[in-house]
Amino acid sequence: MEGKFLQSFKIARIMGIPIELHITFILLLVVVFYFWGLEGLILYMFLFTSVVLHELGHSYVAKKYGVKIEKILLLPIGGMAMMSEISKEGEFKIAIAGPLVSLVLGSVLLGISTVTDYTLAEYPLFQTVGGLNILLGVFNLLPAFPMDGGRVFRSLLSKLTKMSYVKATKLASTIGQYFALLLLIFGLINFNVILVLIAIFIYFGASQEYRALVADTLFENVPAKDIMSKNIVYVNSEDTVDDVLNLMLENRFLGYPVREDGKIVGTITLNEISSSVAKTTKVKDIMSPPVMVPPNAALNELIRGMTNTDRVYVIDGENILGIISKTDLVRTLSILGLKNNQ
């Protein structure tokens, strides 16, 4: 489950990876059942089982490279393996694994269809699912972002030529955008809404891939020690909510490191206090765990590390050198963005 309302729910766990259905996928199943009945629904489920296997192909190889797989999310437009950052060394094998699974699965099903087949919703089951798997594999091997082939292409360019990783990404991204424009024109000429939507998805996905890499490259050269605030105000774990509120009024800071026996044991912010009623509640009872980083931690590491916290502490050994809040981070990102555009 995600967010305040139900957006997705787990239906299985394979290789230790949760498989989740997005709520919109359920709505699509209802639509398929309404128009094509039970047979159409079964055919559709076969197709999305193929998508799960495609994503499991990526995930299996990714785990071999130590990449953490959060989950595989099934959406109406396909599947998405949500994983941590992929290393450049493992990118080629991880990217190509999914399309290879689709191509092998498609070939097997097409082979079976020559011997036996079943008709569902007026379509031969093995032949249809096999053909679509071949199409999925070939489509994903196109050398353009955001398809898997874009990553394969980038990996080969950066390894086999002297082209930098950023330039290889730019080329694959540009190819993806041109391909999306051609697909858009074709979709408009043929009044095909599905192709138009796919073209839009590919175009923005391709441009986002390049922008994300440029930002990541820019930020990796900025260490935490260069943007931290050295003005540190502590609270003690035995202090009360009322003590912290008074401190907030006095210092205008909305979050503080919590100290106990000279060590940082937590973080207290206005968010934690807002959920507390009694002013006599002790800080240690509502504080959140502290997030600590070394002085040379790169800015892109901080961005990933501050997903679920308002601030991190820059630590050298047991000594706290400074604090970086989300406000500090946003300010730094804005300045770097303006500097990069000059």
Tab-separated table of C-alpha atoms in Angstrom:
chain	number	residue	atom	x	y	z
A	1	MET	CA	0.000	0.000	0.000
A	2	GLU	CA	1.193	3.498	-0.773
A	3	GLY	CA	0.172	6.932	0.344
A	4	LYS	CA	-2.859	7.879	2.367
A	5	PHE	CA	-5.314	6.095	0.080
A	6	LEU	CA	-5.043	2.651	-1.450
A	7	GLN	CA	-3.049	2.966	-4.665
A	8	SER	CA	-1.614	-0.521	-5.003
A	9	PHE	CA	-1.693	-3.805	-3.151
A	10	LYS	CA	0.492	-6.896	-3.053
A	11	ILE	CA	-0.717	-9.998	-4.899
A	12	ALA	CA	2.415	-12.147	-4.692
A	13	ARG	CA	6.081	-12.327	-3.732
A	14	ILE	CA	8.542	-13.911	-6.157
A	15	MET	CA	12.308	-14.184	-5.467
A	16	GLY	CA	11.612	-12.058	-2.389
A	17	ILE	CA	10.213	-9.266	-4.596
A	18	PRO	CA	6.666	-7.995	-3.886
A	19	ILE	CA	4.394	-7.963	-6.948
A	20	GLU	CA	1.796	-5.203	-6.638
A	21	LEU	CA	-1.262	-4.238	-8.662
A	22	HIS	CA	-2.053	-0.554	-9.081
A	23	ILE	CA	-5.706	0.323	-8.491
A	24	THR	CA	-6.040	1.545	-12.094
A	25	PHE	CA	-5.059	-1.951	-13.266
A	26	ILE	CA	-8.100	-3.345	-11.448
A	27	LEU	CA	-10.334	-0.829	-13.195
A	28	LEU	CA	-8.873	-1.898	-16.545
A	29	LEU	CA	-9.638	-5.552	-15.761
A	30	VAL	CA	-13.268	-4.569	-15.164
A	31	VAL	CA	-13.365	-2.816	-18.553
A	32	VAL	CA	-11.805	-5.843	-20.299
A	33	PHE	CA	-14.318	-8.187	-18.654
A	34	TYR	CA	-17.212	-5.912	-19.632
A	35	PHE	CA	-16.287	-5.810	-23.335
A	36	TRP	CA	-14.676	-9.244	-23.892
A	37	GLY	CA	-16.036	-11.395	-21.080
A	38	LEU	CA	-14.215	-14.072	-19.104
A	39	GLU	CA	-12.185	-15.327	-22.071
A	40	GLY	CA	-10.903	-11.823	-22.823
A	41	LEU	CA	-9.987	-11.417	-19.154
A	42	ILE	CA	-8.023	-14.680	-19.140
A	43	LEU	CA	-6.160	-13.655	-22.315
A	44	TYR	CA	-5.331	-10.284	-20.779
A	45	MET	CA	-3.992	-11.940	-17.613
A	46	PHE	CA	-1.715	-14.141	-19.742
A	47	LEU	CA	-0.328	-11.002	-21.371
A	48	PHE	CA	0.420	-9.331	-18.055
A	49	THR	CA	1.952	-12.507	-16.665
A	50	SER	CA	4.400	-12.114	-19.550
A	51	VAL	CA	5.079	-8.526	-18.429
A	52	VAL	CA	5.814	-9.768	-14.888
A	53	LEU	CA	8.290	-12.323	-16.258
A	54	HIS	CA	9.936	-9.548	-18.310
A	55	GLU	CA	10.407	-7.433	-15.179
A	56	LEU	CA	11.575	-10.446	-13.159
A	57	GLY	CA	14.277	-10.928	-15.787
A	58	HIS	CA	15.573	-7.441	-15.033
A	59	SER	CA	15.221	-7.983	-11.297
A	60	TYR	CA	17.000	-11.352	-11.205
A	61	VAL	CA	20.127	-9.982	-12.892
A	62	ALA	CA	19.938	-6.737	-10.900
A	63	LYS	CA	20.002	-8.689	-7.629
A	64	LYS	CA	23.181	-10.422	-8.835
A	65	TYR	CA	24.764	-6.961	-8.939
A	66	GLY	CA	23.558	-6.097	-5.442
A	67	VAL	CA	20.753	-3.812	-6.608
A	68	LYS	CA	17.874	-3.612	-4.151
A	69	ILE	CA	14.472	-4.354	-5.717
A	70	GLU	CA	11.681	-2.574	-3.867
A	71	LYS	CA	8.810	-4.104	-5.847
A	72	ILE	CA	7.351	-4.778	-9.276
A	73	LEU	CA	4.343	-2.569	-9.905
A	74	LEU	CA	1.753	-3.539	-12.517
A	75	LEU	CA	0.103	-0.612	-14.309
A	76	PRO	CA	-2.353	-0.564	-17.234
A	77	ILE	CA	0.480	0.512	-19.549
A	78	GLY	CA	2.823	-2.280	-18.402
A	79	GLY	CA	5.111	-3.256	-15.549
A	80	MET	CA	7.783	-1.381	-13.626
A	81	ALA	CA	10.561	-2.882	-11.531
A	82	MET	CA	11.290	-0.276	-8.882
A	83	MET	CA	14.929	-0.645	-7.871
A	84	SER	CA	17.812	1.310	-6.397
A	85	GLU	CA	20.492	2.915	-8.553
A	86	ILE	CA	22.042	0.593	-11.143
A	87	SER	CA	25.804	0.551	-11.506
A	88	LYS	CA	27.329	1.300	-14.910
A	89	GLU	CA	29.082	-2.083	-14.813
A	90	GLY	CA	25.826	-4.019	-14.524
A	91	GLU	CA	23.638	-1.832	-16.739
A	92	PHE	CA	24.079	-3.828	-19.971
A	93	LYS	CA	23.176	-7.230	-18.509
A	94	ILE	CA	20.335	-5.842	-16.371
A	95	ALA	CA	18.812	-3.909	-19.287
A	96	ILE	CA	19.002	-6.726	-21.825
A	97	ALA	CA	17.668	-9.421	-19.470
A	98	GLY	CA	14.017	-8.317	-19.728
A	99	PRO	CA	13.800	-8.279	-23.557
A	100	LEU	CA	15.645	-11.629	-23.723
A	101	VAL	CA	13.041	-13.182	-21.403
A	102	SER	CA	10.263	-11.819	-23.644
A	103	LEU	CA	11.923	-13.116	-26.817
A	104	VAL	CA	12.563	-16.595	-25.384
A	105	LEU	CA	9.048	-16.823	-23.918
A	106	GLY	CA	7.533	-15.641	-27.197
A	107	SER	CA	9.503	-18.193	-29.212
A	108	VAL	CA	8.438	-21.040	-26.898
A	109	LEU	CA	4.759	-20.045	-27.053
A	110	LEU	CA	4.827	-19.677	-30.839
A	111	GLY	CA	6.445	-23.131	-31.025
A	112	ILE	CA	3.662	-24.582	-28.864
A	113	SER	CA	1.038	-22.873	-31.044
A	114	THR	CA	2.210	-24.889	-34.054
A	115	VAL	CA	1.285	-28.073	-32.171
A	116	THR	CA	-1.765	-27.022	-30.174
A	117	ASP	CA	-3.632	-23.863	-29.261
A	118	TYR	CA	-6.783	-22.587	-27.563
A	119	THR	CA	-9.081	-19.853	-28.760
A	120	LEU	CA	-9.965	-17.135	-26.237
A	121	ALA	CA	-12.084	-14.120	-27.189
A	122	GLU	CA	-11.649	-15.132	-30.852
A	123	TYR	CA	-7.835	-15.095	-30.538
A	124	PRO	CA	-5.496	-18.143	-30.537
A	125	LEU	CA	-4.016	-17.985	-27.019
A	126	PHE	CA	-0.421	-19.217	-27.485
A	127	GLN	CA	0.015	-17.574	-30.881
A	128	THR	CA	-1.306	-14.218	-29.655
A	129	VAL	CA	0.632	-14.133	-26.386
A	130	GLY	CA	3.750	-15.469	-28.107
A	131	GLY	CA	3.583	-12.879	-30.879
A	132	LEU	CA	3.043	-10.037	-28.414
A	133	ASN	CA	6.043	-11.214	-26.359
A	134	ILE	CA	8.211	-11.099	-29.485
A	135	LEU	CA	6.861	-7.612	-30.194
A	136	LEU	CA	7.533	-6.547	-26.583
A	137	GLY	CA	11.103	-7.874	-26.736
A	138	VAL	CA	11.915	-6.235	-30.078
A	139	PHE	CA	10.258	-2.934	-29.136
A	140	ASN	CA	12.225	-2.774	-25.876
A	141	LEU	CA	15.488	-3.376	-27.720
A	142	LEU	CA	15.128	-0.217	-29.809
A	143	PRO	CA	18.284	1.871	-29.093
A	144	ALA	CA	16.344	4.729	-27.542
A	145	PHE	CA	15.288	5.865	-24.093
A	146	PRO	CA	13.238	5.091	-22.100
A	147	MET	CA	13.210	1.554	-23.573
A	148	ASP	CA	15.641	-1.081	-22.312
A	149	GLY	CA	17.467	-0.826	-25.633
A	150	GLY	CA	18.394	2.751	-24.771
A	151	ARG	CA	20.334	1.538	-21.761
A	152	VAL	CA	21.889	-1.298	-23.766
A	153	PHE	CA	22.907	1.216	-26.451
A	154	ARG	CA	24.343	3.651	-23.887
A	155	SER	CA	26.306	0.910	-22.171
A	156	LEU	CA	27.803	-0.322	-25.461
A	157	LEU	CA	28.672	3.212	-26.615
A	158	SER	CA	30.443	4.085	-23.375
A	159	LYS	CA	32.346	0.775	-23.270
A	160	LEU	CA	33.249	0.246	-26.938
A	161	THR	CA	33.953	3.867	-27.889
A	162	LYS	CA	35.547	6.841	-26.172
A	163	MET	CA	32.175	8.537	-25.833
A	164	SER	CA	31.413	9.704	-22.299
A	165	TYR	CA	28.491	8.266	-20.357
A	166	VAL	CA	26.690	11.632	-20.505
A	167	LYS	CA	27.128	11.983	-24.300
A	168	ALA	CA	25.987	8.387	-24.835
A	169	THR	CA	22.884	9.144	-22.767
A	170	LYS	CA	22.255	12.296	-24.790
A	171	LEU	CA	22.435	10.344	-28.065
A	172	ALA	CA	20.093	7.580	-26.856
A	173	SER	CA	17.749	10.220	-25.469
A	174	THR	CA	17.698	12.140	-28.763
A	175	ILE	CA	16.973	8.953	-30.719
A	176	GLY	CA	14.116	8.257	-28.315
A	177	GLN	CA	12.623	11.708	-28.885
A	178	TYR	CA	12.817	11.433	-32.699
A	179	PHE	CA	11.304	7.958	-32.552
A	180	ALA	CA	8.489	9.304	-30.350
A	181	LEU	CA	7.753	12.090	-32.853
A	182	LEU	CA	7.557	9.596	-35.734
A	183	LEU	CA	5.271	7.364	-33.668
A	184	LEU	CA	3.113	10.387	-32.783
A	185	ILE	CA	2.723	11.372	-36.442
A	186	PHE	CA	1.864	7.783	-37.396
A	187	GLY	CA	-0.677	7.583	-34.559
A	188	LEU	CA	-2.334	10.868	-35.549
A	189	ILE	CA	-2.546	9.899	-39.224
A	190	ASN	CA	-4.206	6.608	-38.314
A	191	PHE	CA	-6.340	8.086	-35.484
A	192	ASN	CA	-4.746	5.598	-33.073
A	193	VAL	CA	-5.063	6.990	-29.543
A	194	ILE	CA	-2.943	4.200	-28.022
A	195	LEU	CA	0.036	4.997	-30.277
A	196	VAL	CA	-0.313	8.716	-29.500
A	197	LEU	CA	-0.230	8.023	-25.752
A	198	ILE	CA	2.783	5.706	-26.132
A	199	ALA	CA	4.575	8.372	-28.199
A	200	ILE	CA	3.988	11.010	-25.509
A	201	PHE	CA	5.245	8.615	-22.825
A	202	ILE	CA	8.403	7.821	-24.821
A	203	TYR	CA	9.148	11.478	-25.627
A	204	PHE	CA	8.994	12.716	-22.032
A	205	GLY	CA	10.668	9.557	-20.707
A	206	ALA	CA	13.593	10.059	-23.106
A	207	SER	CA	14.138	13.710	-22.181
A	208	GLN	CA	13.784	12.990	-18.461
A	209	GLU	CA	16.498	10.316	-18.581
A	210	TYR	CA	19.071	12.790	-19.902
A	211	ARG	CA	18.087	15.612	-17.539
A	212	ALA	CA	18.266	13.266	-14.559
A	213	LEU	CA	21.771	12.101	-15.488
A	214	VAL	CA	23.042	15.659	-16.044
A	215	ALA	CA	21.657	16.686	-12.653
A	216	ASP	CA	23.145	13.597	-11.003
A	217	THR	CA	26.552	14.291	-12.578
A	218	LEU	CA	26.402	17.926	-11.486
A	219	PHE	CA	25.434	17.093	-7.915
A	220	GLU	CA	27.947	14.291	-7.325
A	221	ASN	CA	30.747	16.876	-7.105
A	222	VAL	CA	29.153	18.798	-4.219
A	223	PRO	CA	29.990	17.295	-0.787
A	224	ALA	CA	27.746	17.572	2.250
A	225	LYS	CA	30.318	19.595	4.193
A	226	ASP	CA	30.044	22.422	1.638
A	227	ILE	CA	26.334	23.061	2.154
A	228	MET	CA	25.804	22.145	5.816
A	229	SER	CA	24.843	24.655	8.473
A	230	LYS	CA	27.262	24.773	11.393
A	231	ASN	CA	24.809	26.566	13.674
A	232	ILE	CA	23.632	23.576	15.729
A	233	VAL	CA	21.031	23.826	18.485
A	234	TYR	CA	20.353	20.624	20.418
A	235	VAL	CA	17.483	19.359	22.531
A	236	ASN	CA	17.765	16.667	25.169
A	237	SER	CA	15.797	13.441	25.022
A	238	GLU	CA	14.216	14.231	28.415
A	239	ASP	CA	12.959	17.658	27.278
A	240	THR	CA	9.211	18.082	26.821
A	241	VAL	CA	7.170	19.200	23.841
A	242	ASP	CA	6.642	22.540	25.572
A	243	ASP	CA	10.433	22.996	25.878
A	244	VAL	CA	10.879	22.352	22.156
A	245	LEU	CA	8.060	24.726	21.175
A	246	ASN	CA	9.684	27.491	23.210
A	247	LEU	CA	13.003	26.740	21.517
A	248	MET	CA	11.344	26.963	18.101
A	249	LEU	CA	9.910	30.369	18.931
A	250	GLU	CA	13.303	31.543	20.154
A	251	ASN	CA	15.503	30.187	17.332
A	252	ARG	CA	13.048	30.001	14.401
A	253	PHE	CA	14.246	26.449	13.586
A	254	LEU	CA	11.536	23.839	13.036
A	255	GLY	CA	13.723	20.805	13.694
A	256	TYR	CA	16.500	19.815	16.115
A	257	PRO	CA	18.913	16.944	16.762
A	258	VAL	CA	18.098	15.073	19.970
A	259	ARG	CA	21.052	14.382	22.246
A	260	GLU	CA	21.410	11.826	25.028
A	261	ASP	CA	24.648	11.204	26.924
A	262	GLY	CA	26.480	13.308	24.358
A	263	LYS	CA	25.275	11.248	21.368
A	264	ILE	CA	22.702	12.025	18.669
A	265	VAL	CA	19.798	9.638	19.205
A	266	GLY	CA	17.016	11.203	17.139
A	267	THR	CA	15.375	14.126	15.390
A	268	ILE	CA	12.443	16.195	16.596
A	269	THR	CA	10.545	18.433	14.190
A	270	LEU	CA	7.242	20.287	14.117
A	271	ASN	CA	5.762	17.297	12.279
A	272	GLU	CA	6.280	14.999	15.252
A	273	ILE	CA	5.030	17.616	17.702
A	274	SER	CA	1.906	18.308	15.673
A	275	SER	CA	0.750	14.745	16.294
A	276	SER	CA	1.282	15.096	20.042
A	277	VAL	CA	-1.406	16.473	22.342
A	278	ALA	CA	0.175	16.742	25.763
A	279	LYS	CA	2.814	19.460	26.207
A	280	THR	CA	4.425	17.307	28.889
A	281	THR	CA	5.211	14.529	26.390
A	282	LYS	CA	8.934	13.813	26.360
A	283	VAL	CA	10.959	14.246	23.190
A	284	LYS	CA	12.324	10.687	23.337
A	285	ASP	CA	8.783	9.325	23.052
A	286	ILE	CA	7.965	11.008	19.720
A	287	MET	CA	11.342	11.629	18.040
A	288	SER	CA	12.249	9.978	14.726
A	289	PRO	CA	15.524	8.112	14.054
A	290	PRO	CA	18.440	10.340	12.985
A	291	VAL	CA	19.851	10.162	9.455
A	292	MET	CA	23.624	10.675	9.370
A	293	VAL	CA	26.038	11.141	6.476
A	294	PRO	CA	29.820	11.551	6.235
A	295	PRO	CA	31.330	14.978	5.354
A	296	ASN	CA	32.153	13.908	1.793
A	297	ALA	CA	28.714	12.461	0.984
A	298	ALA	CA	27.701	13.743	-2.459
A	299	LEU	CA	24.647	15.928	-2.974
A	300	ASN	CA	22.895	13.271	-5.074
A	301	GLU	CA	23.276	10.823	-2.148
A	302	LEU	CA	21.631	13.392	0.126
A	303	ILE	CA	18.690	13.775	-2.246
A	304	ARG	CA	18.049	10.034	-2.127
A	305	GLY	CA	18.633	9.898	1.632
A	306	MET	CA	16.198	12.716	2.463
A	307	THR	CA	13.139	11.079	0.945
A	308	ASN	CA	11.604	10.363	4.344
A	309	THR	CA	13.268	12.936	6.576
A	310	ASP	CA	13.462	16.725	6.878
A	311	ARG	CA	17.144	16.916	7.780
A	312	VAL	CA	20.366	14.925	7.965
A	313	TYR	CA	23.392	15.303	10.220
A	314	VAL	CA	26.940	15.493	8.916
A	315	ILE	CA	29.014	13.272	11.201
A	316	ASP	CA	32.758	12.770	11.560
A	317	GLY	CA	33.229	9.845	13.914
A	318	GLU	CA	30.970	10.658	16.864
A	319	ASN	CA	31.165	14.404	16.292
A	320	ILE	CA	28.354	16.252	14.551
A	321	LEU	CA	29.800	18.859	12.182
A	322	GLY	CA	26.625	20.351	10.815
A	323	ILE	CA	23.005	19.975	9.708
A	324	ILE	CA	21.476	19.921	6.241
A	325	SER	CA	17.745	20.580	6.053
A	326	LYS	CA	15.472	20.197	3.046
A	327	THR	CA	15.446	23.985	2.840
A	328	ASP	CA	19.262	23.992	2.548
A	329	LEU	CA	19.031	21.297	-0.110
A	330	VAL	CA	16.399	23.109	-2.201
A	331	ARG	CA	18.381	26.361	-1.993
A	332	THR	CA	21.563	24.631	-3.165
A	333	LEU	CA	19.771	22.820	-5.998
A	334	SER	CA	18.258	26.102	-7.190
A	335	ILE	CA	21.656	27.850	-7.238
A	336	LEU	CA	23.348	24.939	-9.034
A	337	GLY	CA	20.514	24.818	-11.555
A	338	LEU	CA	20.876	28.510	-12.343
A	339	LYS	CA	24.661	28.185	-12.535
A	340	ASN	CA	24.408	25.254	-14.936
A	341	ASN	CA	22.081	27.229	-17.237
A	342	GLN	CA	24.403	30.226	-17.538
